[in-house]
């Protein structure tokens, strides 16, 4: 039977046209909503409010952020133009502690990559996570013996530690000092997870002797071949922070690691052109508290909220501007397409996706 022979086809076509028109209006309305990454990326200073994280590592924001100083006795901030040296005070304090402890262990000093934006939220480029001030990237390249200029910090390349074809660590580059650095980072109780390239995890599994309990925190994932990603848990005073899954109790050197050295993880992404979550996220997709985080007044100056040790940089905590949430996570994420991977269920290996598997 052809369409021409259908009875009352005119009302049918009229209804179909109306549905198409409504869909077009809906799409236009969605596209008219400002992207959350543009709103949070435009903020140059943190919100004046107590330190609180709202939501999840890949879908949230935070208040009371403080900045890691550009230089310290055993660290330097890289890519300063990104303005991503901000974090929850607990994270910034831990970075400074790791720098001191690692230096005492023989590491020349830390080169610090991205931590978070001043108020967190989705970033213009790069990460799916780093949104609630509890993530930090630390290069596996040691700090040089001479201070880096601003230009060098913007352009200097990190050392790629893994052979991209074999997915194994380059033995000419890996040293016992790298192992000590990761062990030191994993030793802190507040650190829940450290993401590294699968080749780095394998190198540790193959070479670490004695106490191997800390290896359970070292989790393999795509990327992370020139830096490691250190993540701490939700902090006291942040009831709206959504915790991540706990790591398994074993050292992680068995079957789950072996999977990374099969063909499957390295097959091209079936949909490499799918939009990234950060490119789709609007304020409706974030916890409702994030709107108040954006509206909160700026800290008076960068200097006032640069962390100078315990008890310093407290201006950002002067007045509460955000109430404690009744719900920790907004349901708005359900309106996004499934391929927005940061909103997909946490994978079985227990880590939110920092970036998708390789494209074509």
C-alpha positions as a LaTeX table, in Angstrom:
\begin{tabular}{lrrr}
\hline
Residue & $x$ (\AA) & $y$ (\AA) & $z$ (\AA) \\
\hline
Unk1 & 0.00 & 0.00 & 0.00 \\
Unk2 & 1.43 & 3.38 & $-0.98$ \\
Unk3 & 1.13 & 6.61 & 0.93 \\
Unk4 & $-1.20$ & 7.86 & $-1.81$ \\
Unk5 & $-3.72$ & 5.15 & $-0.97$ \\
Unk6 & $-3.74$ & 5.80 & 2.78 \\
Unk7 & $-6.98$ & 7.39 & 4.03 \\
Unk8 & $-6.77$ & 10.78 & 5.78 \\
Unk9 & $-3.12$ & 11.20 & 4.90 \\
Unk10 & $-3.32$ & 15.00 & 5.17 \\
Unk11 & $-3.84$ & 15.02 & 8.98 \\
Unk12 & $-1.07$ & 12.45 & 9.26 \\
Unk13 & 1.37 & 14.62 & 7.31 \\
Unk14 & 0.31 & 17.71 & 9.24 \\
Unk15 & 0.97 & 15.98 & 12.57 \\
Unk16 & 4.34 & 14.71 & 11.37 \\
Unk17 & 5.33 & 18.22 & 10.25 \\
Unk18 & 4.31 & 19.60 & 13.62 \\
Unk19 & 6.51 & 17.06 & 15.41 \\
Unk20 & 9.48 & 17.97 & 13.22 \\
Unk21 & 8.90 & 21.66 & 13.93 \\
Unk22 & 8.67 & 21.08 & 17.68 \\
Unk23 & 11.89 & 19.07 & 17.58 \\
Unk24 & 13.62 & 21.91 & 15.73 \\
Unk25 & 12.43 & 24.43 & 18.32 \\
Unk26 & 13.62 & 22.17 & 21.14 \\
Unk27 & 17.05 & 21.78 & 19.53 \\
Unk28 & 17.31 & 25.54 & 19.08 \\
Unk29 & 16.40 & 26.10 & 22.71 \\
Unk30 & 19.08 & 23.67 & 23.88 \\
Unk31 & 21.72 & 25.22 & 21.64 \\
Unk32 & 20.78 & 28.68 & 22.97 \\
Unk33 & 21.67 & 27.66 & 26.52 \\
Unk34 & 25.18 & 28.84 & 27.43 \\
Unk35 & 27.67 & 26.04 & 27.90 \\
Unk36 & 28.81 & 25.49 & 31.44 \\
Unk37 & 32.44 & 25.35 & 30.32 \\
Unk38 & 32.21 & 28.88 & 28.93 \\
Unk39 & 30.72 & 30.21 & 32.17 \\
Unk40 & 33.23 & 28.52 & 34.48 \\
Unk41 & 36.15 & 29.15 & 32.13 \\
Unk42 & 35.45 & 32.88 & 32.29 \\
Unk43 & 35.90 & 33.03 & 36.08 \\
Unk44 & 39.39 & 34.21 & 37.02 \\
Unk45 & 39.04 & 34.04 & 40.81 \\
Unk46 & 37.32 & 31.66 & 43.23 \\
Unk47 & 34.01 & 32.20 & 44.94 \\
Unk48 & 33.98 & 33.80 & 48.38 \\
Unk49 & 32.56 & 30.93 & 50.43 \\
Unk50 & 33.78 & 28.08 & 52.62 \\
Unk51 & 35.65 & 25.30 & 50.88 \\
Unk52 & 33.06 & 22.87 & 49.55 \\
Unk53 & 32.91 & 20.47 & 46.61 \\
Unk54 & 29.58 & 19.87 & 44.88 \\
Unk55 & 28.82 & 16.87 & 42.69 \\
Unk56 & 31.21 & 14.37 & 41.16 \\
Unk57 & 34.75 & 14.67 & 39.82 \\
Unk58 & 33.45 & 14.85 & 36.24 \\
Unk59 & 30.28 & 16.82 & 36.96 \\
Unk60 & 30.46 & 19.52 & 39.60 \\
Unk61 & 32.08 & 22.66 & 40.97 \\
Unk62 & 33.56 & 23.98 & 44.21 \\
Unk63 & 33.90 & 27.06 & 46.39 \\
Unk64 & 36.66 & 28.36 & 48.63 \\
Unk65 & 39.39 & 27.47 & 46.14 \\
Unk66 & 42.98 & 28.54 & 46.68 \\
Unk67 & 45.83 & 28.84 & 44.21 \\
Unk68 & 49.07 & 26.91 & 44.30 \\
Unk69 & 51.93 & 29.45 & 44.19 \\
Unk70 & 53.65 & 29.53 & 40.82 \\
Unk71 & 56.94 & 28.53 & 42.44 \\
Unk72 & 57.93 & 26.72 & 45.59 \\
Unk73 & 61.06 & 25.16 & 47.07 \\
Unk74 & 60.35 & 21.95 & 45.17 \\
Unk75 & 57.74 & 22.68 & 42.50 \\
Unk76 & 56.91 & 24.85 & 39.51 \\
Unk77 & 53.52 & 25.35 & 37.87 \\
Unk78 & 53.36 & 24.51 & 34.17 \\
Unk79 & 51.06 & 26.04 & 31.53 \\
Unk80 & 50.16 & 29.01 & 33.75 \\
Unk81 & 48.08 & 30.70 & 31.04 \\
Unk82 & 45.43 & 28.02 & 31.53 \\
Unk83 & 44.71 & 29.35 & 35.05 \\
Unk84 & 44.23 & 25.81 & 36.34 \\
Unk85 & 46.37 & 25.91 & 39.50 \\
Unk86 & 43.35 & 26.13 & 41.78 \\
Unk87 & 41.98 & 23.52 & 44.13 \\
Unk88 & 40.30 & 22.69 & 47.39 \\
Unk89 & 42.71 & 23.79 & 50.17 \\
Unk90 & 43.24 & 20.13 & 51.09 \\
Unk91 & 44.45 & 19.35 & 47.58 \\
Unk92 & 46.78 & 22.34 & 47.36 \\
Unk93 & 48.24 & 21.53 & 50.80 \\
Unk94 & 48.81 & 17.94 & 49.68 \\
Unk95 & 50.62 & 19.01 & 46.51 \\
Unk96 & 52.99 & 21.11 & 48.60 \\
Unk97 & 53.51 & 18.22 & 51.02 \\
Unk98 & 54.21 & 15.79 & 48.19 \\
Unk99 & 56.73 & 18.24 & 46.72 \\
Unk100 & 58.60 & 18.44 & 50.03 \\
Unk101 & 58.45 & 14.71 & 50.76 \\
Unk102 & 59.42 & 13.67 & 47.25 \\
Unk103 & 62.35 & 16.06 & 47.30 \\
Unk104 & 63.53 & 14.44 & 50.53 \\
Unk105 & 63.22 & 11.09 & 48.73 \\
Unk106 & 65.56 & 12.32 & 45.99 \\
Unk107 & 63.13 & 13.70 & 43.38 \\
Unk108 & 64.44 & 17.08 & 42.11 \\
Unk109 & 61.04 & 18.77 & 42.27 \\
Unk110 & 57.52 & 18.57 & 40.86 \\
Unk111 & 56.26 & 20.08 & 37.64 \\
Unk112 & 52.57 & 20.69 & 38.27 \\
Unk113 & 50.07 & 20.37 & 35.43 \\
Unk114 & 46.35 & 21.05 & 35.66 \\
Unk115 & 44.61 & 21.08 & 39.02 \\
Unk116 & 41.25 & 22.88 & 38.56 \\
Unk117 & 39.76 & 26.17 & 37.42 \\
Unk118 & 39.09 & 28.79 & 40.13 \\
Unk119 & 35.55 & 27.50 & 40.68 \\
Unk120 & 35.96 & 24.13 & 39.07 \\
Unk121 & 33.31 & 23.10 & 36.59 \\
Unk122 & 33.92 & 21.72 & 33.10 \\
Unk123 & 37.03 & 22.99 & 31.32 \\
Unk124 & 37.23 & 24.50 & 27.87 \\
Unk125 & 39.63 & 21.77 & 26.74 \\
Unk126 & 41.11 & 18.56 & 28.02 \\
Unk127 & 39.74 & 16.86 & 31.08 \\
Unk128 & 36.36 & 15.40 & 31.83 \\
Unk129 & 37.21 & 15.42 & 35.54 \\
Unk130 & 39.13 & 18.03 & 37.62 \\
Unk131 & 35.78 & 19.76 & 38.30 \\
Unk132 & 35.54 & 19.75 & 42.10 \\
Unk133 & 39.06 & 20.76 & 43.14 \\
Unk134 & 40.21 & 17.27 & 44.18 \\
Unk135 & 42.27 & 16.20 & 41.13 \\
Unk136 & 45.81 & 17.17 & 40.12 \\
Unk137 & 48.14 & 16.23 & 37.27 \\
Unk138 & 51.85 & 15.92 & 38.06 \\
Unk139 & 54.43 & 15.46 & 35.34 \\
Unk140 & 56.75 & 12.49 & 35.35 \\
Unk141 & 59.47 & 14.85 & 34.13 \\
Unk142 & 61.53 & 16.10 & 37.10 \\
Unk143 & 61.93 & 19.81 & 37.71 \\
Unk144 & 65.08 & 21.13 & 35.99 \\
Unk145 & 67.98 & 22.40 & 38.04 \\
Unk146 & 67.38 & 25.99 & 36.94 \\
Unk147 & 64.14 & 28.00 & 37.17 \\
Unk148 & 61.96 & 27.84 & 34.09 \\
Unk149 & 60.84 & 31.06 & 32.41 \\
Unk150 & 57.16 & 31.68 & 31.77 \\
Unk151 & 57.75 & 31.00 & 28.07 \\
Unk152 & 59.40 & 27.68 & 28.87 \\
Unk153 & 56.54 & 26.69 & 31.15 \\
Unk154 & 54.12 & 27.33 & 28.31 \\
Unk155 & 56.04 & 25.45 & 25.62 \\
Unk156 & 58.27 & 22.85 & 27.27 \\
Unk157 & 57.15 & 19.29 & 26.45 \\
Unk158 & 56.83 & 16.58 & 29.06 \\
Unk159 & 58.70 & 13.33 & 28.53 \\
Unk160 & 56.66 & 10.51 & 27.03 \\
Unk161 & 57.44 & 7.53 & 29.23 \\
Unk162 & 55.68 & 4.81 & 27.23 \\
Unk163 & 56.23 & 3.26 & 23.80 \\
Unk164 & 53.01 & 3.96 & 21.94 \\
Unk165 & 53.25 & 0.75 & 19.91 \\
Unk166 & 54.09 & $-1.75$ & 22.63 \\
Unk167 & 52.37 & 0.14 & 25.47 \\
Unk168 & 55.38 & $-0.64$ & 27.64 \\
Unk169 & 57.54 & 1.77 & 29.61 \\
Unk170 & 60.71 & 2.99 & 27.91 \\
Unk171 & 63.34 & 1.36 & 30.10 \\
Unk172 & 65.93 & 4.00 & 29.20 \\
Unk173 & 63.72 & 6.66 & 30.84 \\
Unk174 & 62.24 & 4.91 & 33.87 \\
Unk175 & 64.21 & 5.16 & 37.11 \\
Unk176 & 63.78 & 3.98 & 40.70 \\
Unk177 & 63.05 & 7.63 & 41.53 \\
Unk178 & 59.84 & 7.44 & 39.46 \\
Unk179 & 58.74 & 4.45 & 41.52 \\
Unk180 & 59.54 & 6.27 & 44.78 \\
Unk181 & 57.56 & 9.31 & 43.64 \\
Unk182 & 54.44 & 7.27 & 42.92 \\
Unk183 & 54.82 & 5.30 & 46.13 \\
Unk184 & 55.09 & 8.52 & 48.10 \\
Unk185 & 51.96 & 9.94 & 46.43 \\
Unk186 & 50.04 & 6.73 & 47.14 \\
Unk187 & 51.17 & 6.73 & 50.78 \\
Unk188 & 48.88 & 9.58 & 51.83 \\
Unk189 & 45.58 & 8.34 & 53.28 \\
Unk190 & 43.57 & 11.08 & 51.56 \\
Unk191 & 44.77 & 9.92 & 48.13 \\
Unk192 & 42.24 & 7.41 & 46.87 \\
Unk193 & 43.44 & 6.83 & 43.33 \\
Unk194 & 46.39 & 7.57 & 41.05 \\
Unk195 & 45.85 & 7.17 & 37.32 \\
Unk196 & 48.79 & 6.07 & 35.17 \\
Unk197 & 49.32 & 4.55 & 31.75 \\
Unk198 & 48.88 & 0.75 & 31.74 \\
Unk199 & 52.56 & 0.38 & 30.83 \\
Unk200 & 53.56 & 2.26 & 33.97 \\
Unk201 & 51.30 & 0.09 & 36.10 \\
Unk202 & 52.90 & $-3.00$ & 34.55 \\
Unk203 & 56.40 & $-1.69$ & 35.23 \\
Unk204 & 55.48 & $-1.24$ & 38.89 \\
Unk205 & 53.87 & $-4.67$ & 39.09 \\
Unk206 & 57.00 & $-6.24$ & 37.58 \\
Unk207 & 59.56 & $-4.45$ & 39.71 \\
Unk208 & 58.15 & $-3.47$ & 43.12 \\
Unk209 & 59.27 & $-5.76$ & 45.91 \\
Unk210 & 58.47 & $-5.83$ & 49.61 \\
Unk211 & 55.35 & $-3.87$ & 50.51 \\
Unk212 & 53.07 & $-3.85$ & 47.48 \\
Unk213 & 49.89 & $-2.75$ & 49.22 \\
Unk214 & 50.15 & 0.77 & 47.79 \\
Unk215 & 49.88 & $-0.59$ & 44.25 \\
Unk216 & 46.11 & $-0.96$ & 44.67 \\
Unk217 & 45.80 & 2.83 & 44.38 \\
Unk218 & 47.71 & 2.87 & 41.08 \\
Unk219 & 45.04 & 2.43 & 38.40 \\
Unk220 & 45.73 & 2.00 & 34.66 \\
Unk221 & 43.95 & 4.09 & 32.07 \\
Unk222 & 44.37 & 5.51 & 28.58 \\
Unk223 & 46.74 & 8.45 & 28.34 \\
Unk224 & 48.68 & 9.37 & 31.49 \\
Unk225 & 51.92 & 8.44 & 29.74 \\
Unk226 & 53.77 & 11.66 & 30.64 \\
Unk227 & 52.07 & 12.52 & 33.93 \\
Unk228 & 50.15 & 10.91 & 36.73 \\
Unk229 & 46.74 & 11.98 & 37.98 \\
Unk230 & 46.40 & 12.19 & 41.77 \\
Unk231 & 42.90 & 12.21 & 43.22 \\
Unk232 & 41.83 & 12.70 & 46.82 \\
Unk233 & 38.48 & 11.79 & 48.34 \\
Unk234 & 35.58 & 14.04 & 49.29 \\
Unk235 & 36.62 & 16.31 & 52.14 \\
Unk236 & 34.91 & 17.07 & 55.46 \\
Unk237 & 32.46 & 19.93 & 55.12 \\
Unk238 & 31.34 & 18.87 & 51.63 \\
Unk239 & 28.13 & 16.88 & 52.07 \\
Unk240 & 27.27 & 17.56 & 48.43 \\
Unk241 & 30.41 & 15.81 & 47.16 \\
Unk242 & 29.73 & 12.45 & 45.54 \\
Unk243 & 32.35 & 9.82 & 46.38 \\
Unk244 & 33.96 & 7.55 & 43.80 \\
Unk245 & 34.02 & 3.79 & 43.96 \\
Unk246 & 36.62 & 2.26 & 46.24 \\
Unk247 & 39.59 & 0.55 & 44.63 \\
Unk248 & 39.83 & $-3.25$ & 44.91 \\
Unk249 & 41.79 & $-4.61$ & 47.84 \\
Unk250 & 44.45 & $-6.44$ & 45.82 \\
Unk251 & 47.47 & $-4.97$ & 44.03 \\
Unk252 & 45.72 & $-4.80$ & 40.66 \\
Unk253 & 48.48 & $-6.72$ & 38.89 \\
Unk254 & 46.42 & $-9.70$ & 37.75 \\
Unk255 & 43.74 & $-10.26$ & 35.14 \\
Unk256 & 42.42 & $-6.66$ & 34.99 \\
Unk257 & 45.91 & $-5.41$ & 34.09 \\
Unk258 & 46.44 & $-8.19$ & 31.52 \\
Unk259 & 43.36 & $-6.91$ & 29.64 \\
Unk260 & 45.22 & $-3.72$ & 28.82 \\
Unk261 & 47.77 & $-5.73$ & 26.85 \\
Unk262 & 45.21 & $-7.30$ & 24.54 \\
Unk263 & 43.93 & $-5.79$ & 21.31 \\
Unk264 & 40.57 & $-4.71$ & 22.70 \\
Unk265 & 41.50 & $-1.55$ & 24.66 \\
Unk266 & 43.37 & $-0.11$ & 21.70 \\
Unk267 & 40.77 & $-0.59$ & 18.99 \\
Unk268 & 39.73 & 2.75 & 17.46 \\
Unk269 & 36.77 & 4.49 & 19.00 \\
Unk270 & 33.67 & 3.45 & 17.06 \\
Unk271 & 32.33 & 6.97 & 17.21 \\
Unk272 & 35.35 & 9.31 & 17.35 \\
Unk273 & 33.32 & 12.34 & 16.30 \\
Unk274 & 30.84 & 12.04 & 19.16 \\
Unk275 & 30.63 & 15.30 & 21.15 \\
Unk276 & 32.52 & 15.49 & 24.43 \\
Unk277 & 30.49 & 15.93 & 27.59 \\
Unk278 & 32.06 & 19.33 & 28.26 \\
Unk279 & 30.79 & 20.57 & 24.88 \\
Unk280 & 27.19 & 19.65 & 25.75 \\
Unk281 & 26.98 & 20.46 & 29.43 \\
Unk282 & 24.81 & 23.38 & 30.50 \\
Unk283 & 24.13 & 24.57 & 34.03 \\
Unk284 & 21.05 & 22.34 & 34.09 \\
Unk285 & 23.34 & 19.31 & 33.95 \\
Unk286 & 25.36 & 20.32 & 37.00 \\
Unk287 & 24.34 & 20.20 & 40.67 \\
Unk288 & 21.97 & 23.06 & 41.41 \\
Unk289 & 24.50 & 24.58 & 43.85 \\
Unk290 & 26.80 & 25.38 & 40.93 \\
Unk291 & 24.57 & 28.26 & 39.86 \\
Unk292 & 25.19 & 29.89 & 43.25 \\
Unk293 & 28.89 & 29.12 & 42.89 \\
Unk294 & 28.98 & 31.10 & 39.65 \\
Unk295 & 27.02 & 33.99 & 41.17 \\
Unk296 & 29.12 & 34.26 & 44.35 \\
Unk297 & 31.42 & 37.31 & 44.64 \\
Unk298 & 35.05 & 37.07 & 43.58 \\
Unk299 & 37.86 & 36.87 & 46.08 \\
Unk300 & 39.46 & 40.33 & 46.41 \\
Unk301 & 42.70 & 39.40 & 44.64 \\
Unk302 & 44.87 & 36.53 & 43.46 \\
Unk303 & 47.35 & 37.19 & 46.25 \\
Unk304 & 44.63 & 36.99 & 48.88 \\
Unk305 & 43.74 & 33.44 & 47.85 \\
Unk306 & 47.18 & 32.05 & 47.06 \\
Unk307 & 47.95 & 29.25 & 49.49 \\
Unk308 & 50.84 & 30.04 & 51.86 \\
Unk309 & 50.62 & 27.10 & 54.21 \\
Unk310 & 48.22 & 26.13 & 56.98 \\
Unk311 & 46.04 & 29.01 & 58.14 \\
Unk312 & 46.79 & 31.19 & 55.11 \\
Unk313 & 44.63 & 32.07 & 52.13 \\
Unk314 & 41.43 & 32.09 & 54.16 \\
Unk315 & 39.75 & 35.07 & 52.52 \\
Unk316 & 37.76 & 32.79 & 50.24 \\
Unk317 & 36.11 & 31.25 & 53.28 \\
Unk318 & 34.88 & 34.54 & 54.70 \\
Unk319 & 31.12 & 34.17 & 54.18 \\
Unk320 & 29.04 & 31.15 & 53.26 \\
Unk321 & 27.25 & 31.80 & 49.99 \\
Unk322 & 26.11 & 28.29 & 49.18 \\
Unk323 & 23.75 & 26.23 & 51.32 \\
Unk324 & 24.24 & 22.56 & 51.99 \\
Unk325 & 22.46 & 20.52 & 49.32 \\
Unk326 & 19.45 & 18.34 & 49.86 \\
Unk327 & 20.48 & 16.34 & 46.80 \\
Unk328 & 24.04 & 15.77 & 45.71 \\
Unk329 & 23.59 & 15.31 & 41.97 \\
Unk330 & 21.27 & 16.98 & 39.49 \\
Unk331 & 19.21 & 14.70 & 37.28 \\
Unk332 & 19.74 & 16.94 & 34.28 \\
Unk333 & 22.48 & 14.72 & 32.88 \\
Unk334 & 19.81 & 12.32 & 31.67 \\
Unk335 & 19.02 & 14.76 & 28.86 \\
Unk336 & 22.47 & 14.35 & 27.31 \\
Unk337 & 23.30 & 11.75 & 24.66 \\
Unk338 & 24.80 & 8.49 & 25.88 \\
Unk339 & 28.07 & 9.08 & 24.04 \\
Unk340 & 28.90 & 11.94 & 26.43 \\
Unk341 & 31.20 & 9.60 & 28.29 \\
Unk342 & 31.64 & 11.62 & 31.48 \\
Unk343 & 27.99 & 10.95 & 32.22 \\
Unk344 & 28.14 & 7.23 & 31.51 \\
Unk345 & 28.06 & 4.85 & 34.47 \\
Unk346 & 31.40 & 4.44 & 36.18 \\
Unk347 & 33.18 & 1.56 & 34.38 \\
Unk348 & 33.86 & $-1.71$ & 36.11 \\
Unk349 & 37.49 & $-0.76$ & 36.72 \\
Unk350 & 36.17 & 1.97 & 38.97 \\
Unk351 & 37.37 & 5.26 & 37.50 \\
Unk352 & 35.47 & 8.03 & 35.72 \\
Unk353 & 36.77 & 8.61 & 32.23 \\
Unk354 & 39.44 & 11.32 & 32.01 \\
Unk355 & 39.30 & 10.93 & 28.23 \\
Unk356 & 37.97 & 8.34 & 25.80 \\
Unk357 & 39.91 & 5.51 & 24.23 \\
Unk358 & 42.02 & 6.35 & 21.17 \\
Unk359 & 40.30 & 7.66 & 18.06 \\
Unk360 & 40.99 & 6.54 & 14.50 \\
\hline
\end{tabular}
